Coordinates of C-alpha atoms and ligand atoms in Angstrom, one line a residue:
X1 CA -24.3 39.7 -10.4
X2 CA -24.6 39.0 -6.7
X3 CA -20.9 38.2 -6.8
X4 CA -19.8 41.3 -8.6
X5 CA -18.7 43.0 -5.5
X6 CA -16.0 40.3 -4.9
X7 CA -14.4 40.9 -8.3
X8 CA -11.4 43.1 -9.2
X9 CA -11.6 45.2 -12.3
X10 CA -9.5 42.7 -14.2
X11 CA -11.8 39.9 -13.2
X12 CA -14.9 41.9 -14.2
X13 CA -13.3 42.2 -17.7
X14 CA -12.7 38.5 -17.9
X15 CA -16.3 37.8 -16.7
X16 CA -17.7 40.2 -19.4
X17 CA -15.6 38.5 -22.1
X18 CA -17.0 35.1 -21.0
X19 CA -20.6 36.4 -21.1
X20 CA -20.0 37.9 -24.6
X21 CA -18.7 34.6 -25.8
X22 CA -22.0 32.9 -24.7
X23 CA -20.5 31.2 -21.6
X24 CA -23.0 32.4 -19.0
X25 CA -23.6 28.8 -18.0
X26 CA -20.2 28.8 -16.2
X27 CA -21.7 31.1 -13.5
X28 CA -25.1 29.4 -13.2
X29 CA -24.3 27.4 -10.1
X30 CA -22.3 29.9 -8.2
X31 CA -23.1 30.3 -4.5
X32 CA -24.0 33.6 -2.9
X33 CA -21.2 35.9 -1.7
X34 CA -19.5 34.6 1.4
X35 CA -19.7 31.0 0.2
X36 CA -16.9 29.4 -1.8
X37 CA -15.2 32.8 -2.3
X38 CA -11.7 31.4 -2.6
X39 CA -12.9 28.9 -5.2
X40 CA -14.4 31.8 -7.2
X41 CA -11.0 33.5 -7.1
X42 CA -9.4 30.3 -8.3
X43 CA -11.9 30.3 -11.2
X44 CA -10.7 33.7 -12.4
X45 CA -7.0 32.7 -12.0
X46 CA -7.7 29.8 -14.2
X47 CA -9.6 31.9 -16.8
X48 CA -6.7 34.4 -16.8
X49 CA -4.2 31.6 -17.5
X50 CA -6.4 30.0 -20.2
X51 CA -6.8 33.5 -21.7
X52 CA -3.1 34.6 -21.7
X53 CA -1.6 31.2 -22.8
X54 CA -3.6 31.0 -26.0
X55 CA -2.6 33.2 -29.0
X56 CA -5.5 35.6 -29.3
X57 CA -7.0 34.7 -26.0
X58 CA -10.0 32.7 -25.0
X59 CA -12.3 34.6 -27.3
X60 CA -10.2 33.5 -30.3
X61 CA -10.2 29.9 -29.0
X62 CA -14.0 29.8 -28.8
X63 CA -14.3 31.4 -32.2
X64 CA -12.0 28.8 -33.8
X65 CA -13.8 26.1 -31.9
X66 CA -17.2 27.1 -33.3
X67 CA -15.9 27.1 -36.9
X68 CA -14.0 23.8 -36.6
X69 CA -17.0 22.1 -34.8
X70 CA -19.3 23.3 -37.6
X71 CA -17.0 22.0 -40.2
X72 CA -16.8 18.7 -38.4
X73 CA -20.6 18.4 -38.1
X74 CA -21.0 19.2 -41.8
X75 CA -18.4 16.4 -42.5
X76 CA -16.2 18.9 -44.3
X77 CA -13.0 17.3 -45.6
X78 CA -9.9 19.3 -44.4
X79 CA -8.2 18.4 -47.6
X80 CA -11.0 19.6 -49.9
X81 CA -9.7 20.5 -53.3
X82 CA -6.2 19.0 -52.6
X83 CA -4.7 16.0 -54.5
X84 CA -2.0 14.0 -52.7
X85 CA 1.2 12.8 -54.5
X86 CA 4.6 11.6 -53.4
X87 CA 7.0 14.4 -52.8
X88 CA 10.7 14.5 -53.6
X89 CA 13.2 14.7 -50.8
X90 CA 16.7 13.6 -49.9
X91 CA 17.1 9.8 -49.5
X92 CA 20.2 8.9 -47.6
X93 CA 22.0 5.6 -47.4
X94 CA 23.9 5.1 -44.2
X95 CA 27.7 5.1 -44.5
X96 CA 28.1 6.0 -48.1
X97 CA 30.1 9.0 -49.3
X98 CA 27.1 11.3 -49.5
X99 CA 26.1 10.3 -46.0
X100 CA 29.6 11.0 -44.6
X101 CA 29.7 14.4 -46.4
X102 CA 26.3 15.4 -45.0
X103 CA 27.4 14.3 -41.6
X104 CA 30.4 16.5 -41.8
X105 CA 28.3 19.5 -43.0
X106 CA 25.9 18.8 -40.2
X107 CA 28.6 18.7 -37.5
X108 CA 29.9 22.0 -38.8
X109 CA 26.5 23.6 -38.3
X110 CA 25.7 21.9 -34.9
X111 CA 27.3 24.7 -32.9
X112 CA 24.7 27.0 -34.5
X113 CA 21.8 24.8 -33.4
X114 CA 19.3 24.7 -30.5
X115 CA 17.4 21.6 -29.6
X116 CA 13.8 21.4 -28.5
X117 CA 12.3 18.3 -26.9
X118 CA 8.5 18.0 -26.7
X119 CA 7.9 16.1 -23.6
X120 CA 4.5 17.2 -22.3
X121 CA 2.7 13.9 -23.2
X122 CA 2.2 11.2 -20.6
X123 CA 2.0 8.4 -23.2
X124 CA -1.2 6.8 -22.2
X125 CA -0.7 4.3 -25.0
X126 CA 2.4 2.9 -23.4
X127 CA 0.6 2.2 -20.1
X128 CA 3.7 3.4 -18.1
X129 CA 3.1 5.5 -15.0
X130 CA 6.2 7.6 -15.0
X131 CA 7.5 10.2 -17.4
X132 CA 8.7 8.6 -20.6
X133 CA 12.1 10.5 -20.7
X134 CA 13.0 8.7 -17.4
X135 CA 12.7 5.3 -19.0
X136 CA 15.9 3.5 -19.8
X137 CA 16.4 3.6 -23.6
X138 CA 18.3 0.3 -23.1
X139 CA 19.0 -1.7 -20.0
X140 CA 22.6 -2.9 -20.8
X141 CA 23.9 0.5 -19.8
X142 CA 20.7 1.7 -18.0
X143 CA 20.8 5.1 -19.8
X144 CA 17.5 6.9 -19.7
X145 CA 16.2 8.8 -22.7
X146 CA 16.8 12.2 -21.2
X147 CA 20.4 11.3 -20.4
X148 CA 20.9 9.9 -23.9
X149 CA 19.5 13.2 -25.4
X150 CA 21.7 15.4 -23.2
X151 CA 24.9 13.5 -23.7
X152 CA 24.2 13.4 -27.5
X153 CA 23.8 17.2 -27.6
X154 CA 27.1 17.6 -25.6
X155 CA 28.8 15.2 -28.0
X156 CA 27.6 17.3 -31.0
X157 CA 28.7 20.4 -29.2
X158 CA 32.2 19.1 -28.8
X159 CA 32.5 17.6 -32.2
X160 CA 31.3 20.8 -33.8
X161 CA 33.8 23.0 -31.9
X162 CA 36.6 20.7 -32.9
X163 CA 35.7 20.6 -36.5
X164 CA 35.2 24.4 -36.8
X165 CA 38.5 25.1 -35.0
X166 CA 40.4 22.6 -37.0
X167 CA 41.0 20.5 -33.9
X168 CA 39.5 17.3 -35.4
X169 CA 41.3 14.1 -34.7
X170 CA 43.8 13.0 -37.3
X171 CA 42.4 10.9 -40.1
X172 CA 44.2 7.7 -39.4
X173 CA 42.5 5.0 -37.4
X174 CA 43.0 4.6 -33.7
X175 CA 44.4 8.0 -33.0
X176 CA 43.1 9.6 -29.8
X177 CA 41.8 13.1 -29.2
X178 CA 42.7 14.5 -25.9
X179 CA 42.1 17.6 -23.8
X180 CA 39.1 19.9 -23.9
X181 CA 38.5 21.7 -27.1
X182 CA 38.4 24.9 -25.1
X183 CA 35.5 26.4 -26.9
X184 CA 32.7 28.4 -25.3
X185 CA 29.9 27.0 -27.4
X186 CA 26.9 25.8 -25.4
X187 CA 24.1 24.4 -27.5
X188 CA 20.8 25.5 -25.9
X189 CA 18.4 22.7 -25.0
X190 CA 14.7 23.4 -24.3
X191 CA 12.3 20.9 -22.9
X192 CA 8.5 21.5 -23.3
X193 CA 6.7 20.0 -20.3
X194 CA 3.1 20.1 -19.1
X195 CA 1.5 19.9 -15.7
X196 CA 1.6 16.1 -16.2
X197 CA 5.4 16.0 -16.6
X198 CA 6.9 19.2 -15.4
X199 CA 7.8 18.4 -11.7
X200 CA 9.1 15.0 -12.5
X201 CA 11.3 16.3 -15.4
X202 CA 12.8 18.9 -13.1
X203 CA 13.4 16.3 -10.4
X204 CA 15.1 13.9 -12.9
X205 CA 17.4 16.7 -14.1
X206 CA 18.2 18.0 -10.7
X207 CA 18.9 14.6 -9.1
X208 CA 21.3 13.7 -11.9
X209 CA 23.2 17.1 -12.1
X210 CA 21.6 17.7 -15.5
X211 CA 23.4 14.7 -16.8
X212 CA 26.6 16.8 -17.3
X213 CA 25.0 19.7 -19.1
X214 CA 25.4 23.2 -17.6
X215 CA 22.0 24.0 -15.9
X216 CA 21.9 27.4 -17.7
X217 CA 21.9 25.5 -21.0
X218 CA 18.6 23.9 -20.2
X219 CA 15.3 25.8 -20.3
X220 CA 11.9 24.3 -19.4
X221 CA 8.8 25.7 -21.0
X222 CA 5.5 24.4 -19.6
X223 CA 2.6 24.2 -21.9
X224 CA -0.9 24.9 -20.5
X225 CA -3.9 22.8 -21.3
X226 CA -6.9 24.2 -23.1
X227 CA -10.5 24.4 -22.2
X228 CA -12.8 21.5 -23.1
X229 CA -15.9 22.0 -25.1
X230 CA -19.3 20.5 -24.3
X231 CA -21.3 21.1 -27.5
X232 CA -21.3 22.4 -31.1
X233 CA -21.7 26.0 -29.7
X234 CA -18.3 25.6 -28.0
X235 CA -19.8 26.0 -24.5
X236 CA -16.8 25.5 -22.2
X237 CA -17.1 22.4 -20.1
X238 CA -17.3 22.6 -16.3
X239 CA -14.9 20.4 -14.4
X240 CA -17.1 17.4 -13.1
X241 CA -15.6 17.5 -9.6
X242 CA -15.5 21.3 -9.2
X243 CA -18.1 23.6 -10.5
X244 CA -15.7 26.6 -10.2
X245 CA -13.3 25.2 -12.7
X246 CA -13.3 24.7 -16.4
X247 CA -12.4 21.3 -17.6
X248 CA -9.1 21.2 -19.5
X249 CA -7.1 18.8 -21.7
X250 CA -3.8 18.9 -23.6
X251 CA -3.7 20.9 -26.7
X252 CA -1.0 18.9 -28.4
X253 CA 2.7 19.2 -29.2
X254 CA 1.9 22.1 -31.6
X255 CA 2.0 24.4 -28.6
X256 CA 5.8 24.4 -28.7
X257 CA 5.9 27.1 -31.4
X258 CA 3.8 29.6 -29.5
X259 CA 5.8 28.9 -26.3
X260 CA 9.2 29.3 -28.0
X261 CA 8.0 32.6 -29.5
X262 CA 6.5 34.1 -26.4
X263 CA 9.4 33.0 -24.3
X264 CA 11.7 35.4 -26.3
X265 CA 14.2 32.6 -26.7
X266 CA 14.1 32.6 -30.5
X267 CA 15.2 36.2 -30.6
X268 CA 18.0 35.6 -28.1
X269 CA 19.2 32.7 -30.2
X270 CA 19.0 34.7 -33.4
X271 CA 21.0 37.5 -31.8
X272 CA 23.6 35.0 -30.7
X273 CA 24.1 33.9 -34.3
X274 CA 22.3 30.6 -34.1
X275 CA 20.8 29.2 -37.4
X276 CA 18.8 26.0 -36.7
X277 CA 16.2 24.8 -34.3
X278 CA 15.8 21.0 -34.1
X279 CA 12.6 19.5 -32.6
X280 CA 12.3 16.0 -31.4
X281 CA 10.0 13.6 -29.4
X282 CA 10.4 11.9 -26.0
X283 CA 11.3 8.3 -26.8
X284 CA 13.5 7.6 -29.8
X285 CA 16.8 6.0 -28.7
X286 CA 18.2 6.1 -32.3
X287 CA 17.5 9.7 -33.2
X288 CA 20.9 11.3 -32.7
X289 CA 22.4 8.8 -35.2
X290 CA 20.4 10.6 -37.8
X291 CA 20.9 14.2 -36.7
X292 CA 24.3 15.1 -38.1
X293 CA 23.5 14.0 -41.6
X294 CA 20.0 15.5 -41.7
X295 CA 21.3 18.8 -40.4
X296 CA 23.9 18.6 -43.2
X297 CA 21.0 18.1 -45.6
X298 CA 19.2 21.2 -44.2
X299 CA 22.3 23.4 -44.6
X300 CA 23.4 22.0 -48.0
X301 CA 19.9 22.1 -49.5
X302 CA 19.0 25.3 -47.7
X303 CA 15.8 23.9 -46.4
X304 CA 13.7 26.2 -44.3
X305 CA 11.9 23.1 -43.0
X306 CA 13.3 19.7 -43.1
X307 CA 11.3 16.7 -41.7
X308 CA 13.0 13.5 -40.9
X309 CA 11.3 10.5 -42.3
X310 CA 11.7 6.7 -42.6
X311 CA 10.2 4.2 -45.1
X312 CA 6.7 3.5 -43.8
X313 CA 4.5 0.4 -44.2
X314 CA 1.0 1.2 -45.5
X315 CA -1.4 1.9 -42.6
X316 CA 1.4 2.0 -40.1
X317 CA 0.4 4.4 -37.2
X318 CA 2.8 7.2 -38.2
X319 CA 1.9 10.1 -40.5
X320 CA 2.9 10.2 -44.2
X321 CA 4.9 13.1 -45.7
X322 CA 2.7 14.1 -48.7
X323 CA 2.7 16.7 -51.4
X324 CA -0.7 18.3 -51.6
X325 CA -1.7 20.2 -54.8
X326 CA -4.8 22.3 -54.7
X327 CA -7.1 22.7 -57.7
X328 CA -6.1 26.4 -57.6
X329 CA -2.4 25.6 -58.0
X330 CA -1.2 25.9 -54.4
X331 CA 1.1 23.2 -53.2
X332 CA 2.5 22.2 -49.9
X333 CA 4.6 19.3 -48.5
X334 CA 3.1 18.3 -45.2
X335 CA 2.5 15.4 -42.8
X336 CA -0.9 13.8 -43.3
X337 CA -1.8 11.7 -40.2
X338 CA -2.1 8.0 -40.8
X339 CA -5.9 8.0 -40.2
X340 CA -6.4 10.6 -42.9
X341 CA -4.0 9.4 -45.6
X342 CA -5.9 6.4 -46.6
X343 CA -9.4 8.2 -46.9
X344 CA -7.7 11.1 -48.7
X345 CA -6.1 8.7 -51.3
X346 CA -9.4 6.9 -51.9
X347 CA -11.3 10.2 -52.2
X348 CA -8.9 11.4 -54.9
X349 CA -9.1 8.4 -57.2
X350 CA -6.6 6.0 -55.8
X351 CA -9.1 3.2 -55.2
X352 CA -6.8 1.0 -53.1
X353 CA -5.9 3.8 -50.7
X354 CA -2.7 3.6 -48.7
X355 CA -1.0 0.4 -49.9
X356 CA 2.6 -0.8 -50.1
X357 CA 4.3 -0.6 -53.6
X358 CA 6.8 -3.1 -55.0
X359 CA 9.4 -2.1 -52.4
X360 CA 7.1 -3.4 -49.7
X361 CA 6.6 0.1 -48.3
X362 CA 4.0 2.8 -48.8
X363 CA 5.3 5.4 -51.3
X364 CA 4.6 8.1 -48.7
X365 CA 7.6 8.4 -46.3
X366 CA 6.7 8.1 -42.6
X367 CA 7.0 11.2 -40.5
X368 CA 9.0 10.7 -37.4
X369 CA 8.3 14.2 -36.1
X370 CA 11.8 15.3 -36.0
X371 CA 11.9 18.8 -37.6
X372 CA 14.8 21.0 -38.5
X373 CA 13.8 24.6 -39.0
X374 CA 16.0 27.5 -40.1
X375 CA 15.8 30.1 -37.4
X376 CA 15.6 33.3 -39.5
X377 CA 12.6 32.3 -41.7
X378 CA 11.0 30.6 -38.6
X379 CA 11.1 33.9 -36.6
X380 CA 9.7 35.8 -39.6
X381 CA 6.8 33.4 -39.8
X382 CA 6.1 33.4 -36.1
X383 CA 6.2 37.1 -35.9
X384 CA 3.1 37.0 -38.2
X385 CA 1.3 34.1 -36.6
X386 CA 2.4 34.4 -32.9
X387 CA 3.2 30.7 -33.1
X388 CA -0.5 29.7 -33.7
X389 CA -0.7 26.4 -35.5
X390 CA -3.6 25.2 -37.6
X391 CA -5.8 23.3 -35.2
X392 CA -8.3 20.4 -35.5
X393 CA -11.1 19.0 -33.4
X394 CA -12.0 15.3 -33.0
X395 CA -15.3 15.0 -31.2
X396 CA -16.8 11.6 -30.5
X397 CA -20.5 12.1 -31.4
X398 CA -23.3 10.3 -29.6
X399 CA -25.1 9.5 -32.8
X400 CA -25.3 10.3 -36.5
X401 CA -27.1 13.6 -36.0
X402 CA -23.7 14.9 -34.6
X403 CA -25.5 17.2 -32.2
X404 CA -24.0 16.0 -29.0
X405 CA -20.8 14.5 -27.8
X406 CA -20.1 11.3 -25.8
X407 CA -17.6 13.3 -23.7
X408 CA -16.2 16.8 -23.9
X409 CA -13.7 17.6 -26.6
X410 CA -11.1 20.3 -27.3
X411 CA -9.0 21.8 -30.1
X412 CA -5.7 20.2 -30.8
X413 CA -2.6 21.1 -32.8
X414 CA 0.5 19.3 -34.0
X415 CA 4.0 20.7 -34.3
X416 CA 4.5 19.2 -37.7
X417 CA 1.6 21.3 -39.0
X418 CA 3.9 24.4 -38.8
X419 CA 4.4 24.5 -42.7
X420 CA 0.7 24.8 -43.3
X421 CA 0.8 28.6 -43.0
X422 CA 4.0 29.1 -44.9
X423 CA 4.1 31.0 -48.2
X424 CA 4.7 29.0 -51.4
X425 CA 8.3 30.4 -51.6
X426 CA 9.3 28.5 -48.4
X427 CA 11.7 25.7 -49.0
X428 CA 10.1 22.7 -47.4
X429 CA 11.9 19.4 -47.8
X430 CA 12.5 16.1 -46.0
X431 CA 15.2 13.6 -45.5
X432 CA 14.5 9.8 -45.6
X433 CA 16.8 7.5 -43.6
X434 CA 16.7 3.8 -42.9
X435 CA 14.3 3.1 -40.0
X436 CA 16.9 0.9 -38.3
X437 CA 19.2 3.9 -38.0
X438 CA 16.7 6.7 -37.2
X439 CA 13.5 5.6 -35.6
X440 CA 12.5 3.3 -32.7
X441 CA 10.0 5.1 -30.5
X442 CA 8.5 3.6 -27.3
X443 CA 4.8 4.3 -27.6
X444 CA 2.8 1.1 -27.4
X445 CA 1.9 -1.1 -24.4
X446 CA 2.8 -4.8 -24.5
X447 CA -0.8 -5.7 -25.1
X448 CA -1.1 -3.3 -28.1
X449 CA 2.3 -4.2 -29.5
X450 CA 1.6 -7.9 -29.6
X451 CA -1.5 -7.1 -31.8
X452 CA 0.5 -5.1 -34.4
X453 CA 0.2 -6.8 -37.8
X454 CA 3.2 -8.9 -38.7
X455 CA 5.9 -7.0 -40.5
X456 CA 4.9 -3.6 -39.0
X457 CA 7.1 -2.2 -36.2
X458 CA 5.9 -2.7 -32.6
X459 CA 7.0 0.7 -31.3
X460 CA 7.2 -0.8 -27.8
X461 CA 9.8 -0.8 -25.0
X462 CA 10.9 -4.2 -26.2
X463 CA 11.4 -3.2 -29.8
X464 CA 12.9 0.2 -28.8
X465 CA 15.7 -1.4 -26.9
X466 CA 16.3 -4.2 -29.4
X467 CA 16.5 -1.5 -32.2
X468 CA 19.4 0.2 -30.4
X469 CA 21.4 -3.0 -30.2
X470 CA 20.6 -3.7 -33.9
X471 CA 21.6 -0.2 -35.0
X472 CA 24.9 -0.3 -33.1
X473 CA 25.7 -3.8 -34.5
X474 CA 24.9 -2.7 -38.0
X475 CA 27.0 0.4 -37.7
X476 CA 30.0 -1.5 -36.3
X477 CA 29.6 -4.0 -39.2
X478 CA 29.7 -1.2 -41.6
X479 CA 32.9 0.1 -39.8
X480 CA 34.5 -3.3 -40.4
X481 CA 33.7 -5.4 -37.3
X482 CA 32.5 -8.9 -37.8
X483 CA 29.3 -8.9 -35.8
X484 CA 27.4 -12.1 -35.6
X485 CA 23.8 -12.5 -37.0
X486 CA 20.9 -12.0 -34.6
X487 CA 18.6 -14.7 -33.3
X488 CA 14.8 -14.4 -33.1
X489 CA 13.2 -14.3 -29.6
X490 CA 9.8 -13.6 -28.3
X491 CA 9.2 -11.1 -25.4
X492 CA 5.8 -10.0 -24.3
X493 CA 4.3 -11.7 -27.4
X494 CA 6.5 -9.8 -29.8
X495 CA 9.0 -11.6 -32.0
X496 CA 12.2 -9.5 -32.2
X497 CA 15.7 -9.8 -33.6
X498 CA 18.2 -10.0 -30.8
X499 CA 21.6 -8.7 -31.8
X500 CA 24.7 -8.5 -29.5
X501 CA 23.9 -5.9 -26.8
X502 CA 26.3 -3.2 -27.9
X503 CA 26.0 0.3 -26.5
X504 CA 28.3 3.3 -26.3
X505 CA 28.4 6.9 -24.9
X506 CA 27.5 9.5 -27.6
X507 CA 30.9 11.0 -27.2
X508 CA 32.5 7.7 -28.3
X509 CA 30.8 7.9 -31.7
X510 CA 28.9 11.1 -32.6
X511 CA 29.3 10.3 -36.3
X512 CA 30.0 7.3 -38.5
X513 CA 33.5 8.7 -39.4
X514 CA 34.3 8.9 -35.7
X515 CA 33.1 5.4 -35.0
X516 CA 35.2 4.1 -38.0
X517 CA 38.3 5.8 -36.4
X518 CA 37.7 3.8 -33.2
X519 CA 37.7 0.4 -34.8
X520 CA 41.0 -1.1 -36.2
X521 CA 42.3 -4.5 -37.3
X522 CA 40.1 -7.6 -37.2
X523 CA 37.4 -7.3 -34.5
X524 CA 34.8 -10.1 -33.9
X525 CA 31.7 -9.9 -31.7
X526 CA 29.5 -13.0 -31.1
X527 CA 25.7 -12.9 -30.9
X528 CA 25.5 -13.7 -27.2
X529 CA 27.9 -10.8 -26.3
X530 CA 27.4 -7.5 -24.5
X531 CA 29.7 -4.5 -24.9
X532 CA 29.1 -1.3 -23.0
X533 CA 31.6 1.5 -23.7
X534 CA 31.5 4.4 -21.3
X535 CA 34.4 6.5 -22.4
X536 CA 35.5 8.7 -25.3
X537 CA 38.9 7.4 -26.3
X538 CA 38.3 3.7 -26.4
X539 CA 39.8 1.9 -29.4
X540 CA 39.0 -1.6 -30.5
X541 CA 42.0 -3.3 -32.1
X542 CA 41.8 -6.9 -33.1
X543 CA 39.2 -7.6 -30.4
X544 CA 37.5 -10.9 -30.2
X545 CA 34.5 -10.7 -27.9
X546 CA 32.4 -13.7 -26.7
X547 CA 30.8 -12.6 -23.4
X548 CA 30.4 -9.3 -21.7
X549 CA 32.9 -6.4 -21.8
X550 CA 32.4 -3.2 -19.9
X551 CA 34.8 -0.2 -20.1
X552 CA 34.3 2.9 -17.9
X553 CA 36.8 5.6 -18.5
X554 CA 37.3 9.3 -17.9
X555 CA 37.4 11.3 -21.1
X556 CA 41.1 11.7 -21.3
X557 CA 42.0 8.1 -20.7
X558 CA 43.0 6.5 -24.0
X559 CA 42.5 2.8 -24.0
X560 CA 43.4 0.3 -26.7
X561 CA 41.5 -2.9 -26.3
X562 CA 43.2 -5.9 -27.9
X563 CA 42.9 -9.7 -27.8
X564 CA 40.2 -12.1 -26.7
X565 CA 37.5 -11.6 -24.1
X566 CA 35.6 -14.7 -23.2
X567 CA 33.2 -15.2 -20.3
X568 CA 29.7 -16.5 -19.5
X569 CA 28.4 -13.0 -20.3
X570 CA 25.0 -11.4 -19.7
X571 CA 21.8 -13.4 -20.5
X572 CA 18.4 -12.1 -21.4
X573 CA 15.7 -13.7 -19.2
X574 CA 12.0 -13.5 -20.1
X575 CA 9.6 -11.8 -17.7
X576 CA 5.9 -11.5 -18.1
X577 CA 4.4 -7.9 -18.3
X578 CA 1.7 -9.0 -15.9
X579 CA 4.2 -10.0 -13.2
X580 CA 3.6 -7.1 -10.7
X581 CA 6.6 -8.1 -8.6
X582 CA 9.0 -6.8 -11.3
X583 CA 9.5 -3.1 -11.7
X584 CA 7.3 -1.6 -14.4
X585 CA 10.2 -0.3 -16.5
X586 CA 11.4 -3.9 -17.0
X587 CA 8.0 -5.5 -17.2
X588 CA 7.0 -3.4 -20.2
X589 CA 10.0 -4.8 -22.2
X590 CA 9.4 -8.5 -21.3
X591 CA 13.0 -9.3 -20.3
X592 CA 15.7 -8.5 -17.8
X593 CA 19.4 -8.9 -18.0
X594 CA 21.0 -11.6 -15.8
X595 CA 24.6 -10.4 -15.4
X596 CA 26.2 -13.8 -15.0
X597 CA 29.8 -12.9 -15.8
X598 CA 31.7 -10.0 -17.3
X599 CA 35.1 -8.5 -17.9
X600 CA 35.0 -4.9 -16.5
X601 CA 37.7 -2.3 -16.4
X602 CA 37.5 1.2 -14.9
X603 CA 39.9 4.0 -15.7
X604 CA 39.6 7.0 -13.5
X605 CA 42.8 8.8 -14.4
X606 CA 43.9 10.3 -17.8
X607 CA 46.7 8.5 -19.6
X608 CA 47.4 5.9 -22.2
X609 CA 46.5 2.3 -21.5
X610 CA 46.5 -1.0 -23.3
X611 CA 43.9 -3.5 -22.3
X612 CA 44.9 -7.0 -23.3
X613 CA 42.7 -9.4 -21.3
Ligands
UGB701 N1 3.5 15.9 -26.6 C1 3.6 17.1 -25.9 O1 4.7 17.6 -25.6 N2 2.4 17.7 -25.6 C2 1.2 17.3 -25.9 O2 0.2 17.9 -25.6 C3 1.1 16.0 -26.6 C4 2.3 15.3 -26.9 P1 2.8 11.1 -29.1 P2 1.4 11.4 -31.6 O3 6.4 9.5 -34.0 O4 5.1 7.8 -34.5 C5 3.2 11.9 -33.4 O5 1.5 11.0 -28.3 O6 1.0 12.8 -31.3 C6 4.7 15.2 -27.0 C7 3.0 12.5 -34.8 O7 1.8 13.4 -34.7 O8 3.9 10.1 -28.8 O9 0.3 10.4 -31.5 C8 4.9 13.8 -26.4 O10 5.5 13.9 -25.1 C9 2.8 11.5 -35.9 O11 2.8 12.1 -37.2 O12 2.6 10.9 -30.6 O13 2.0 11.2 -33.0 C10 5.8 13.2 -27.4 O14 7.2 13.5 -27.2 C11 3.9 10.4 -35.8 O15 5.1 11.0 -36.3 C12 5.4 13.8 -28.7 O16 4.7 15.0 -28.4 C13 4.1 9.9 -34.4 O17 4.2 11.0 -33.5 C14 4.5 13.0 -29.6 O18 3.3 12.5 -28.9 C15 5.3 9.0 -34.3

């Protein structure tokens, strides 16, 4: 009350709202007027932000929190009344006729798509200090995740334009495409950041000229944190180091829906004739190998929601796509987080819980949190919900009475929970791909990865990089190249398959059909080899590679690589993750590449070239 005179009418309204919500403790320790007045202003700025960034405002946040905390204290099962079963979806086999047809359908649709990367998380589990999108996806080419994502979107943009305009390359092998496709399509790319990642994401983009994308194509939306809660009455927690601030924590990747909606972008996209919104996470160096075919599934099957999934080992730390049938007849196909799936199965009569079946995998496909939503129905739904996603709370209680918490908690939400509010008429499906093709995230620290049960994926920087080489090797094999078998090696306590280190720019091979076109005759690549293709029109014809081969070429240089390349190549050297003299981004993978000898060619002018070493 003593401070009332300091407040504007807007601030008085906010103060009233807090008092009505039972939050008077927030003002208890306020100094008299004249002391800390700037801090008090800062307090209301923060309350204003917390209020306006949450659908329904702070009052709605506190109301939901009280309900969810009461449910949690009562031990209420969020799946009460639901029985889980294995849903039906599209299961794809890489490289077969269906796959190629879905890829073509997907490429056709790509120019009507917008991409959204959720990159607000810092990745505490990985134990890396930078932003994860700046990490190299693989160290042979040194391409970071953000560059890989942007170049992949640009490759799709071009492939889609060409296909739709009938400018696709001829069917025969080894025919070059040249020139620009001349089309004006610019696929929008949104990055959701947070206070933890925003400045460093902007800096990464600006210092790399947006990795070749037009800056206007990229939009950053920053998510705000939400207020922490001190007790079951949802009393907002005071920041321990500043009594004029409310403590905040991340709300989760589910924020992306409300942010997209409130930004007005969805409407702009819809008016521009776009049809699809594709969501993806910050560190998956394989993802875009799976995008064309899954977008093709979305359009062919007319899915409003399509979740990408991979076969999942029981108890693996990724959610399971599950069909939930309620006693009253309602059904939904939804991700059930890994820590909830096993108890849910046990509680509904499946005594062994989440176990592998005869295939060696759990019958519930693993959610890789890559969602494809059809824009029209998505806008319709968000117009009703404002983008609010079903939340949950996960307090760590001091004891069994569940009356007090070990530390403050907050409400959280996940982007894959979007279908939870959809009507039964919504077409919700999923697409299962081989994990080697579609999913290799970098989430776990070396310490944690080395403790992963044998047979389960490590999801570390080591396995993420090795998965890229394996996928590229397997794809080239399928395209007819004789790629040698891998060897087993141990890095940072993780045993991994080491395939030849093969990488290429996304424009070299946006689809399997395009990759097949680039490979002719009898090509052989030995296990100890490295091949880095940075160019669009590079054709491999009767190439025999045993060593390192690097080609850097401008887009309109057409190069046919023939004959034998043999040299001492690039060698993987072990490094210990505890060795602080080595940069962190290398330490977390447990190896570095010693570039002993290579054959490297640079083409800076357009033209036709034959490379016969
Ligand atoms: N993220 C944000 O942008 N904002 C946030 O507030 C939080 C995260 P994690 P998580 O792929 O294996 C998910 O931490 O949430 C971004 C699925 O829920 O890497 O533990 C963050 O930057 C789970 O079902 O993963 O688990 C990152 O890009 C399973 O699919 C993304 O959100 C699991 O991923 C994911 O954040 C998985």
